[in-house]
Every structure is written in structure tokens, then in C-alpha cells.
Coordinates of N, CA and C in Angstrom, one line a residue:
M844 N -50.7 55.0 -77.7 CA -51.8 55.8 -77.3 C -53.1 55.0 -77.7
E845 N -54.0 54.8 -76.8 CA -55.2 54.1 -77.0 C -56.4 54.9 -77.6
N846 N -56.4 56.2 -77.4 CA -57.5 57.0 -77.9 C -56.9 58.1 -78.9
K847 N -56.2 57.7 -79.9 CA -55.6 58.6 -80.8 C -56.6 59.4 -81.6
D848 N -57.7 58.8 -82.0 CA -58.7 59.5 -82.8 C -59.3 60.7 -81.9
E849 N -59.6 60.3 -80.7 CA -60.2 61.3 -79.8 C -59.2 62.5 -79.5
V850 N -58.0 62.2 -79.4 CA -57.0 63.2 -79.1 C -56.8 64.1 -80.3
C851 N -56.7 63.5 -81.5 CA -56.4 64.3 -82.7 C -57.6 65.0 -83.2
R852 N -58.8 64.5 -83.0 CA -60.1 65.2 -83.5 C -60.6 66.2 -82.5
Y853 N -60.7 65.8 -81.2 CA -61.4 66.6 -80.2 C -60.4 67.1 -79.1
N854 N -59.1 66.9 -79.3 CA -58.1 67.4 -78.4 C -58.4 66.8 -76.9
G855 N -58.8 65.5 -76.9 CA -59.0 64.9 -75.7 C -57.7 64.5 -74.9
K856 N -57.9 64.1 -73.7 CA -56.8 63.8 -72.8 C -56.2 62.4 -73.3
P857 N -54.9 62.4 -73.6 CA -54.3 61.1 -74.0 C -54.4 60.0 -73.0
R858 N -54.5 58.8 -73.5 CA -54.4 57.7 -72.6 C -53.4 56.7 -73.2
F859 N -52.3 56.5 -72.5 CA -51.2 55.7 -73.0 C -51.2 54.3 -72.3
R860 N -50.9 53.3 -73.1 CA -50.7 51.9 -72.6 C -49.3 51.6 -72.7
I861 N -48.7 51.2 -71.5 CA -47.3 50.8 -71.5 C -47.2 49.3 -71.8
V862 N -46.5 49.0 -72.9 CA -46.5 47.6 -73.4 C -45.1 47.0 -73.2
D863 N -44.1 47.8 -73.0 CA -42.7 47.2 -72.7 C -41.8 48.3 -72.3
V864 N -40.6 47.9 -71.8 CA -39.6 48.8 -71.4 C -38.3 48.5 -72.2
I865 N -37.4 49.5 -72.3 CA -36.1 49.3 -73.0 C -35.0 49.5 -71.9
D866 N -34.1 48.5 -71.9 CA -32.9 48.7 -71.0 C -31.8 49.4 -71.7
K867 N -30.7 49.4 -71.1 CA -29.5 50.2 -71.6 C -28.9 49.5 -72.9
H868 N -29.2 48.3 -73.1 CA -28.7 47.6 -74.3 C -29.5 47.8 -75.5
G869 N -30.7 48.4 -75.3 CA -31.6 48.7 -76.5 C -31.6 50.1 -76.9
I870 N -30.7 50.9 -76.4 CA -30.6 52.3 -76.8 C -29.1 52.8 -76.8
S871 N -28.8 53.6 -77.7 CA -27.4 54.1 -77.8 C -27.0 55.1 -76.7
K872 N -25.8 55.2 -76.4 CA -25.3 56.2 -75.4 C -25.7 57.6 -75.7
E873 N -25.6 57.9 -77.0 CA -26.0 59.3 -77.4 C -27.5 59.6 -77.2
D874 N -28.3 58.7 -77.5 CA -29.7 58.9 -77.4 C -30.1 58.9 -75.9
L875 N -29.5 58.1 -75.1 CA -29.7 58.1 -73.7 C -29.3 59.4 -73.0
I876 N -28.2 60.0 -73.4 CA -27.8 61.3 -72.9 C -28.8 62.4 -73.4
Y877 N -29.2 62.3 -74.6 CA -30.2 63.3 -75.1 C -31.5 63.3 -74.3
L878 N -32.0 62.1 -74.0 CA -33.3 62.0 -73.3 C -33.1 62.5 -71.8
N879 N -32.0 62.2 -71.2 CA -31.7 62.6 -69.9 C -31.6 64.1 -69.8
R880 N -30.9 64.7 -70.8 CA -30.7 66.2 -70.8 C -31.9 66.9 -71.1
H881 N -32.7 66.5 -72.1 CA -33.9 67.3 -72.5 C -35.1 66.9 -71.7
G882 N -35.1 65.8 -71.0 CA -36.2 65.4 -70.2 C -36.1 65.6 -68.7
Y883 N -35.0 66.2 -68.3 CA -34.7 66.4 -66.9 C -35.8 67.3 -66.2
F884 N -36.2 68.4 -66.9 CA -37.1 69.4 -66.3 C -38.5 69.0 -66.6
R885 N -38.8 68.0 -67.2 CA -40.3 67.6 -67.5 C -40.6 66.2 -67.0
R886 N -39.8 65.7 -66.2 CA -40.0 64.3 -65.6 C -40.8 64.5 -64.3
V887 N -41.6 63.5 -64.0 CA -42.4 63.5 -62.8 C -42.4 62.0 -62.3
P888 N -42.7 61.8 -61.0 CA -42.7 60.4 -60.5 C -43.9 59.7 -61.2
F889 N -43.7 58.4 -61.3 CA -44.7 57.6 -62.0 C -46.0 57.6 -61.3
A890 N -47.1 57.7 -62.1 CA -48.4 57.6 -61.6 C -49.3 57.3 -62.8
E891 N -50.4 56.6 -62.5 CA -51.3 56.2 -63.6 C -52.2 57.4 -64.1
V892 N -52.3 58.4 -63.2 CA -53.0 59.6 -63.6 C -52.2 60.8 -63.3
I893 N -51.9 61.6 -64.3 CA -51.3 62.9 -64.1 C -52.1 64.0 -64.9
P894 N -51.9 65.3 -64.7 CA -52.7 66.2 -65.4 C -52.6 66.2 -67.0
E895 N -51.5 65.8 -67.5 CA -51.2 65.8 -68.9 C -51.9 64.5 -69.6
F896 N -51.9 63.4 -69.0 CA -52.4 62.2 -69.6 C -52.6 61.1 -68.6
N897 N -53.2 60.0 -69.0 CA -53.4 58.8 -68.1 C -52.6 57.7 -68.7
V898 N -52.3 56.7 -67.8 CA -51.4 55.6 -68.1 C -52.2 54.3 -67.8
A899 N -52.2 53.4 -68.7 CA -52.7 52.0 -68.5 C -51.5 51.0 -68.4
L900 N -51.5 50.2 -67.4 CA -50.5 49.3 -67.1 C -51.0 48.0 -66.6
D901 N -50.6 46.9 -67.2 CA -51.1 45.6 -66.8 C -50.4 45.1 -65.6
P902 N -51.1 44.8 -64.5 CA -50.4 44.4 -63.3 C -49.6 43.1 -63.4
G903 N -50.1 42.2 -64.3 CA -49.4 41.0 -64.5 C -48.0 41.1 -65.2
R904 N -47.8 42.2 -65.9 CA -46.5 42.4 -66.6 C -45.3 42.7 -65.6
R905 N -45.6 43.3 -64.5 CA -44.6 43.7 -63.5 C -43.4 44.5 -64.1
L906 N -43.8 45.5 -64.9 CA -42.8 46.4 -65.5 C -42.4 47.4 -64.4
Q907 N -41.1 47.6 -64.2 CA -40.6 48.5 -63.2 C -40.4 49.9 -63.8
L908 N -41.3 50.8 -63.4 CA -41.3 52.2 -63.9 C -41.1 53.1 -62.7
V909 N -40.3 54.2 -63.0 CA -39.9 55.1 -62.0 C -40.4 56.5 -62.3
D910 N -40.2 57.0 -63.5 CA -40.5 58.4 -63.9 C -41.4 58.4 -65.1
L911 N -42.0 59.5 -65.4 CA -42.7 59.8 -66.6 C -42.3 61.2 -67.1
F912 N -42.4 61.3 -68.4 CA -42.2 62.7 -69.0 C -43.6 63.3 -69.2
R913 N -43.7 64.5 -68.7 CA -45.1 65.1 -68.9 C -45.4 65.3 -70.4
E914 N -44.3 65.5 -71.2 CA -44.5 65.6 -72.7 C -43.7 64.4 -73.2
P915 N -44.3 63.3 -73.6 CA -43.6 62.1 -74.1 C -42.7 62.4 -75.3
F916 N -41.6 61.8 -75.4 CA -40.7 61.8 -76.6 C -41.3 60.8 -77.6
T917 N -40.9 61.1 -78.9 CA -41.3 60.3 -80.0 C -40.1 59.6 -80.5
V918 N -40.0 58.3 -80.6 CA -38.8 57.6 -81.0 C -39.2 56.6 -82.1
E919 N -38.2 56.2 -82.9 CA -38.4 55.1 -83.8 C -37.8 53.8 -83.3
V920 N -38.5 52.8 -83.2 CA -38.0 51.5 -82.6 C -38.1 50.4 -83.7
V921 N -37.3 49.3 -83.4 CA -37.3 48.2 -84.3 C -37.2 47.0 -83.3
G922 N -37.7 45.8 -83.8 CA -37.6 44.6 -83.0 C -37.5 43.4 -84.0
A923 N -37.3 42.2 -83.4 CA -37.3 41.0 -84.1 C -38.6 40.3 -84.2
G924 N -39.5 40.9 -84.9 CA -40.9 40.4 -85.0 C -41.7 40.7 -83.8
F925 N -43.0 40.2 -83.8 CA -44.0 40.5 -82.7 C -44.2 39.2 -82.0
A926 N -44.6 39.4 -80.7 CA -45.0 38.3 -79.9 C -45.8 38.7 -78.7
K927 N -46.6 37.8 -78.1 CA -47.4 38.2 -76.9 C -46.6 37.8 -75.7
P928 N -46.3 38.8 -74.9 CA -45.6 38.5 -73.6 C -46.5 37.7 -72.7
A929 N -45.8 37.1 -71.7 CA -46.5 36.3 -70.7 C -47.5 37.2 -69.9
N930 N -48.7 36.7 -69.7 CA -49.8 37.4 -68.9 C -50.3 38.6 -69.7
A931 N -50.2 38.6 -71.0 CA -50.6 39.7 -71.8 C -51.5 39.2 -73.0
R932 N -52.5 40.0 -73.4 CA -53.4 39.7 -74.5 C -53.0 40.5 -75.7
Y933 N -52.0 41.2 -75.7 CA -51.6 42.1 -76.9 C -50.2 41.7 -77.3
Y934 N -49.9 42.2 -78.5 CA -48.6 41.9 -79.1 C -47.6 43.1 -78.8
T935 N -46.4 42.8 -78.8 CA -45.3 43.8 -78.6 C -44.1 43.3 -79.4
L936 N -43.2 44.2 -79.6 CA -42.0 43.9 -80.4 C -41.0 43.1 -79.5
R937 N -40.3 42.1 -80.1 CA -39.4 41.3 -79.4 C -38.0 42.0 -79.6
F938 N -37.2 42.0 -78.5 CA -35.9 42.5 -78.5 C -35.9 44.0 -79.0
L939 N -36.6 44.8 -78.3 CA -36.9 46.2 -78.7 C -35.6 47.0 -78.6
R940 N -35.4 47.8 -79.7 CA -34.2 48.7 -79.8 C -34.7 50.1 -80.3
V941 N -34.1 51.1 -79.9 CA -34.4 52.5 -80.3 C -33.4 52.8 -81.5
L942 N -34.0 53.2 -82.6 CA -33.2 53.6 -83.8 C -32.9 55.1 -83.8
K943 N -33.9 55.9 -83.4 CA -33.8 57.3 -83.6 C -34.8 58.1 -82.7
V944 N -34.3 59.2 -82.1 CA -35.2 60.0 -81.3 C -35.5 61.2 -82.1
Y945 N -36.8 61.5 -82.3 CA -37.3 62.7 -83.1 C -37.6 63.9 -82.1
N946 N -36.9 65.0 -82.4 CA -37.2 66.2 -81.7 C -38.1 67.1 -82.4
D947 N -38.6 66.7 -83.6 CA -39.5 67.6 -84.4 C -40.9 67.0 -84.6
R948 N -41.2 65.9 -83.8 CA -42.4 65.2 -84.0 C -43.1 65.1 -82.6
S949 N -44.4 65.1 -82.6 CA -45.2 64.9 -81.4 C -45.7 63.5 -81.3
F950 N -46.1 63.1 -80.1 CA -46.7 61.8 -79.9 C -47.9 61.6 -80.8
R951 N -48.6 62.6 -81.2 CA -49.7 62.5 -82.1 C -49.3 62.0 -83.5
D952 N -48.1 62.1 -83.8 CA -47.6 61.6 -85.1 C -47.2 60.1 -85.1
S953 N -47.2 59.5 -83.9 CA -46.9 58.1 -83.8 C -48.1 57.2 -84.0
I954 N -47.9 55.9 -84.2 CA -49.0 55.0 -84.4 C -49.7 54.8 -83.1
S955 N -50.9 54.4 -83.2 CA -51.7 54.2 -82.0 C -51.5 52.7 -81.5
F956 N -52.1 52.4 -80.4 CA -52.0 51.0 -79.9 C -52.8 50.1 -80.8
K957 N -53.9 50.5 -81.3 CA -54.7 49.7 -82.2 C -54.0 49.4 -83.5
E958 N -53.3 50.5 -84.1 CA -52.6 50.3 -85.3 C -51.4 49.3 -85.1
M959 N -50.8 49.4 -83.9 CA -49.6 48.5 -83.7 C -50.1 47.0 -83.6
Q960 N -51.3 46.8 -83.0 CA -51.9 45.4 -82.9 C -52.2 44.9 -84.3
E961 N -52.8 45.8 -85.2 CA -53.2 45.4 -86.5 C -51.9 45.0 -87.3
M962 N -50.9 45.8 -87.1 CA -49.6 45.5 -87.8 C -49.0 44.2 -87.4
A963 N -49.1 44.0 -86.1 CA -48.6 42.7 -85.5 C -49.3 41.5 -86.1
K964 N -50.7 41.6 -86.1 CA -51.5 40.5 -86.6 C -51.2 40.2 -88.1
R965 N -50.9 41.2 -88.9 CA -50.6 41.0 -90.3 C -49.2 40.3 -90.4
C966 N -48.3 40.6 -89.5 CA -47.0 39.9 -89.6 C -47.1 38.5 -89.0
V967 N -47.9 38.3 -88.0 CA -47.9 37.0 -87.3 C -48.8 36.0 -88.1
E968 N -50.0 36.4 -88.4 CA -51.0 35.6 -89.0 C -50.9 35.7 -90.5
M969 N -50.2 34.7 -91.1 CA -50.0 34.7 -92.6 C -51.3 34.4 -93.3
P970 N -51.6 35.1 -94.4 CA -52.8 34.9 -95.2 C -52.8 33.5 -95.7
Y971 N -54.0 32.9 -95.9 CA -54.1 31.5 -96.3 C -53.5 31.3 -97.8
D972 N -53.8 32.3 -98.7 CA -53.3 32.1 -100.0 C -51.8 32.2 -100.1
Q973 N -51.2 33.1 -99.3 CA -49.8 33.2 -99.3 C -49.1 31.9 -98.7
E974 N -49.8 31.3 -97.6 CA -49.3 30.1 -97.1 C -49.3 29.0 -98.1
Q975 N -50.4 28.9 -98.8 CA -50.5 27.9 -99.9 C -49.5 28.0 -100.9
E976 N -49.2 29.3 -101.3 CA -48.2 29.6 -102.3 C -46.8 29.1 -101.8
E977 N -46.5 29.4 -100.6 CA -45.2 29.0 -100.0 C -45.1 27.5 -100.0
R978 N -46.1 26.8 -99.6 CA -46.1 25.4 -99.6 C -45.9 24.8 -101.0
S979 N -46.5 25.4 -102.0 CA -46.3 25.0 -103.4 C -44.8 25.2 -103.8
W980 N -44.2 26.3 -103.4 CA -42.8 26.5 -103.7 C -41.9 25.5 -103.0
F981 N -42.2 25.2 -101.7 CA -41.5 24.2 -101.0 C -41.5 22.8 -101.6
R982 N -42.7 22.4 -102.2 CA -42.8 21.2 -102.9 C -41.9 21.2 -104.2
R983 N -42.0 22.3 -104.9 CA -41.2 22.4 -106.1 C -39.7 22.3 -105.8
L984 N -39.3 23.1 -104.7 CA -37.8 23.0 -104.4 C -37.4 21.7 -103.9
G985 N -38.3 21.0 -103.2 CA -38.0 19.6 -102.8 C -37.8 18.7 -103.9
G986 N -38.6 18.8 -105.0 CA -38.4 18.0 -106.2 C -37.1 18.4 -106.9
Y987 N -36.8 19.6 -106.9 CA -35.6 20.1 -107.5 C -34.4 19.5 -106.8
E988 N -34.4 19.5 -105.5 CA -33.3 19.0 -104.7 C -33.1 17.5 -104.9
Q989 N -34.2 16.8 -105.1 CA -34.1 15.3 -105.4 C -33.4 15.1 -106.7
V990 N -33.8 15.9 -107.8 CA -33.1 15.8 -109.1 C -31.6 16.1 -109.0
V991 N -31.3 17.2 -108.3 CA -29.9 17.5 -108.1 C -29.1 16.4 -107.4
E992 N -29.7 15.9 -106.3 CA -29.1 14.9 -105.6 C -28.9 13.6 -106.4
G993 N -29.9 13.3 -107.2 CA -29.7 12.1 -108.1 C -28.6 12.3 -109.1
S994 N -28.5 13.6 -109.7 CA -27.4 13.8 -110.7 C -26.1 13.8 -110.0
R995 N -26.0 14.1 -108.7 CA -24.7 14.1 -108.0 C -24.2 12.6 -107.8
T996 N -25.2 11.7 -107.5 CA -24.8 10.3 -107.2 C -24.6 9.5 -108.4
S997 N -25.0 10.0 -109.6 CA -24.9 9.2 -110.8 C -23.4 9.2 -111.3
S998 N -23.1 8.1 -112.0 CA -21.7 8.0 -112.5 C -21.5 8.8 -113.7
P999 N -20.2 9.4 -113.9 CA -20.0 10.2 -115.1 C -20.1 9.4 -116.4
S1000 N -19.9 8.1 -116.4 CA -19.9 7.3 -117.6 C -21.3 6.6 -117.8
D1001 N -22.4 7.2 -117.2 CA -23.6 6.6 -117.3 C -24.1 6.6 -118.8
D1002 N -23.7 7.6 -119.5 CA -24.3 7.8 -120.9 C -23.4 7.0 -121.9
S1003 N -22.3 6.5 -121.5 CA -21.4 5.7 -122.5 C -21.1 4.4 -121.9
V1004 N -21.9 3.4 -122.2 CA -21.7 2.1 -121.7 C -21.1 1.2 -122.9
S1005 N -19.9 0.7 -122.7 CA -19.3 -0.2 -123.8 C -19.7 -1.6 -123.5
V1006 N -19.5 -2.4 -124.6 CA -19.8 -3.8 -124.5 C -18.8 -4.5 -123.6
A1007 N -17.5 -4.0 -123.7 CA -16.5 -4.6 -122.9 C -16.8 -4.4 -121.4
D1008 N -17.3 -3.2 -121.0 CA -17.6 -2.9 -119.7 C -18.7 -3.9 -119.2
V1009 N -19.7 -4.1 -120.0 CA -20.8 -5.0 -119.6 C -20.3 -6.4 -119.5
H1010 N -19.4 -6.8 -120.4 CA -18.9 -8.2 -120.4 C -18.0 -8.4 -119.2
A1011 N -17.2 -7.4 -118.8 CA -16.4 -7.5 -117.7 C -17.1 -7.4 -116.4
G1012 N -18.3 -6.9 -116.4 CA -19.1 -6.8 -115.2 C -18.8 -5.6 -114.3
R1013 N -18.2 -4.6 -115.0 CA -17.8 -3.4 -114.2 C -19.0 -2.4 -114.0
Q1014 N -20.1 -2.6 -114.7 CA -21.2 -1.8 -114.5 C -22.2 -2.4 -113.4
G1015 N -22.7 -1.6 -112.5 CA -23.5 -2.2 -111.4 C -24.9 -2.5 -111.9
I1016 N -25.7 -3.0 -111.0 CA -27.1 -3.3 -111.3 C -27.9 -2.1 -111.6
R1017 N -27.6 -1.0 -111.0 CA -28.3 0.3 -111.2 C -28.1 0.7 -112.6
Q1018 N -26.8 0.6 -113.2 CA -26.5 1.0 -114.5 C -27.3 0.1 -115.5
Q1019 N -27.3 -1.2 -115.3 CA -28.0 -2.1 -116.2 C -29.5 -1.8 -116.2
E1020 N -30.1 -1.5 -115.1 CA -31.5 -1.2 -115.1 C -31.7 0.1 -115.8
K1021 N -30.8 1.1 -115.7 CA -31.0 2.3 -116.4 C -31.0 2.1 -118.0
V1022 N -30.0 1.3 -118.4 CA -29.9 1.1 -119.8 C -31.1 0.3 -120.3
E1023 N -31.5 -0.7 -119.6 CA -32.7 -1.5 -120.0 C -34.0 -0.6 -120.0
T1024 N -34.1 0.3 -119.2 CA -35.2 1.2 -119.2 C -35.2 2.1 -120.4
A1025 N -34.0 2.6 -120.8 CA -33.9 3.6 -121.9 C -34.0 2.9 -123.2
V1026 N -33.3 1.7 -123.5 CA -33.3 1.2 -124.8 C -33.7 -0.2 -124.9
G1027 N -34.3 -0.8 -123.8 CA -34.8 -2.1 -123.8 C -33.7 -3.0 -123.2
P1028 N -33.9 -4.4 -123.2 CA -33.0 -5.3 -122.6 C -31.6 -5.2 -123.3
L1029 N -30.6 -5.4 -122.6 CA -29.2 -5.2 -123.1 C -28.9 -6.4 -124.0
R1030 N -28.9 -6.3 -125.4 CA -28.5 -7.3 -126.3 C -27.5 -6.7 -127.3
P1031 N -26.7 -7.5 -128.0 CA -25.8 -7.0 -128.9 C -26.5 -6.2 -130.0
E1032 N -27.7 -6.7 -130.5 CA -28.3 -5.9 -131.6 C -28.9 -4.6 -131.2
N1033 N -28.9 -4.3 -129.8 CA -29.5 -3.1 -129.4 C -28.3 -2.0 -129.2
I1034 N -27.1 -2.4 -129.4 CA -25.9 -1.5 -129.2 C -25.4 -1.0 -130.5
S1035 N -25.4 0.3 -130.7 CA -24.9 0.9 -131.9 C -23.4 1.0 -131.9
I1036 N -22.7 0.2 -132.7 CA -21.3 0.2 -132.8 C -20.9 0.0 -134.3
P1037 N -19.7 0.4 -134.7 CA -19.3 0.2 -136.1 C -19.3 -1.3 -136.5
P1038 N -19.4 -1.6 -137.8 CA -19.4 -3.0 -138.2 C -18.2 -3.8 -137.8
L1039 N -17.0 -3.2 -137.9 CA -15.7 -3.9 -137.6 C -15.7 -4.2 -136.1
K1040 N -16.1 -3.2 -135.3 CA -16.1 -3.4 -133.8 C -17.2 -4.3 -133.4
R1041 N -18.3 -4.4 -134.2 CA -19.4 -5.2 -133.8 C -19.0 -6.7 -133.8
E1042 N -18.2 -7.1 -134.8 CA -17.8 -8.5 -134.8 C -16.9 -8.8 -133.6
R1043 N -16.1 -7.9 -133.2 CA -15.2 -8.0 -132.1 C -16.0 -8.1 -130.8
A1044 N -17.1 -7.3 -130.8 CA -18.0 -7.3 -129.6 C -18.7 -8.6 -129.4
L1045 N -19.2 -9.1 -130.5 CA -19.9 -10.4 -130.5 C -18.9 -11.5 -130.0
E1046 N -17.7 -11.4 -130.4 CA -16.7 -12.4 -129.9 C -16.5 -12.3 -128.4
L1047 N -16.5 -11.1 -127.9 CA -16.3 -10.9 -126.5 C -17.5 -11.5 -125.7
L1048 N -18.7 -11.2 -126.2 CA -19.9 -11.6 -125.5 C -20.1 -13.1 -125.5
H1049 N -19.8 -13.8 -126.7 CA -19.9 -15.2 -126.8 C -18.7 -16.0 -126.4
G1050 N -17.7 -15.3 -126.0 CA -16.5 -16.0 -125.5 C -15.7 -16.5 -126.7
D1051 N -15.9 -16.0 -127.9 CA -15.1 -16.4 -129.1 C -14.1 -15.4 -129.4
S1052 N -13.1 -15.8 -130.2 CA -12.1 -14.9 -130.7 C -11.5 -15.4 -132.0
T1053 N -10.8 -14.6 -132.7 CA -10.2 -15.0 -134.0 C -9.2 -16.1 -133.8
F1054 N -8.5 -16.0 -132.6 CA -7.5 -17.1 -132.3 C -8.1 -18.4 -132.1
K1055 N -9.2 -18.4 -131.3 CA -9.9 -19.7 -131.0 C -10.6 -20.2 -132.3
R1056 N -11.1 -19.4 -133.1 CA -11.8 -19.8 -134.3 C -10.8 -20.4 -135.3
A1057 N -9.6 -19.8 -135.4 CA -8.6 -20.4 -136.3 C -8.1 -21.7 -135.8
K1058 N -8.0 -21.9 -134.5 CA -7.5 -23.1 -133.9 C -8.6 -24.2 -134.1
R1059 N -9.8 -23.8 -134.0 CA -10.9 -24.8 -134.1 C -11.0 -25.2 -135.6
D1060 N -10.8 -24.4 -136.5 CA -10.9 -24.7 -138.0 C -9.7 -25.4 -138.5
G1061 N -8.6 -25.6 -137.7 CA -7.4 -26.2 -138.2 C -6.5 -25.4 -138.9
I1062 N -6.7 -24.0 -138.9 CA -5.8 -23.1 -139.6 C -4.5 -22.9 -138.8
Y1063 N -4.6 -23.0 -137.5 CA -3.4 -22.7 -136.7 C -3.2 -23.9 -135.8
D1064 N -1.9 -24.3 -135.8 CA -1.5 -25.5 -135.0 C -0.6 -25.1 -134.0
D1065 N -0.9 -25.2 -132.7 CA 0.0 -24.7 -131.6 C 1.0 -25.7 -131.2
S1066 N 1.0 -26.9 -131.9 CA 2.0 -28.0 -131.6 C 3.4 -27.7 -132.3
K1067 N 3.4 -26.8 -133.2 CA 4.6 -26.5 -133.9 C 5.5 -25.7 -133.1

């Protein structure tokens, strides 16, 4: 209804604007039977002007209308958001469906055409501060996903690097860079190991061993 204030305040003649139609897929069988049964004796052929009210219809919409109810029914509808149809300057609900038919309410209790357009604009045109807040959250979530992705691709043994692993070359370049970044260049003095194992580690790194040292010092003779 385009002139709701005039109708409610001064009991003026209603003027309705038809913005869309509902097919059989958008209404239940029970509601369709109810409308046909209770509207049979108050339906009239479609016309833009009848004694009870006037009708506004956009020619570009090409909506096929056959009958009108002299006293319109009030229904509750739902849709998948708002959109502007082709050749129209107003918003209407997408994929319109009827949820409920009210038999105890008048068309004066329904929202007006202006109220529907204001509701659609609030849904379609997002406020600037809300848009900025959503972008901020997207950036935060993007950073979180990068951290999670990095933790998934890291090796389970990243935090425990042994000297033997480094000597055998089983750790990749990425692992070596990580260790160097955390504790400085990889050197024997930078690795915290027990004293007895430290000597063994130095032997491994320098290619030395107790067997080689004994042979070099003449303590062990392999010719026997």
C-alpha cells in the first residue's frame, strides 16, 4: 500500500502497488484452498480502478493478473533477500513464499510500500562501519589461517634437532634456517647436551672417534 498514512489517519481510498506474483510453488496447498474458498465471493476481474481501491502496476514488469479480491488478504511472506527486478526501480523479495495467511488482520496492519523499500535498503546497502569491521575480521582470519597452515606443514621433530641428524644431513634447509634464526648459527657450543654425549657429538662432527684416536696414538694395533 502506497498511502498507508492517508488510509489509517483519514480513511482514504487505498492505493496498492503490485510488485510481484506468487506461483503454486510458493504457497502451500492448504493456504491455496483457503484463499480460493474464502475469496470466491469477493473476487472481481482485474482492473486498475475499482470502488474499493486503486492498483498501480508497472507495464514493464508484464505480470499476468486475472482477478482481484475486493478485500485483500493479509499474509506473511519470506524470501531469499531483496533485489530489483528487471525494468523496475524498486526492491522486492527474491523467491517469494507464503508462510501464513492471517484471517484476523486487515491490510492496514501490513507494512507499506515505503516501509518495505526502507527495509530492503537496510539489508542491501551495508553500513560503512559494519563493512569496515567485517574486512578487519577477514584480515584477522586470513592471518590465522596462514599460521594454522604453517603449523600443519612443519615437521613434528622441528623442536628436537639432534647433532647426529644434522651430521647425517637428514634435516632440510628450512629446518637449518629455523634453528639458526632461533639460537644463532649451528655450532657444537650452541647445542645443549650432557658432557658425556658432548664429547661423542664432537667426534661425530669432526669425523673423529675413540677407535680412530686409539689407532692414531698407537694404543691399538689392527695387524695383530
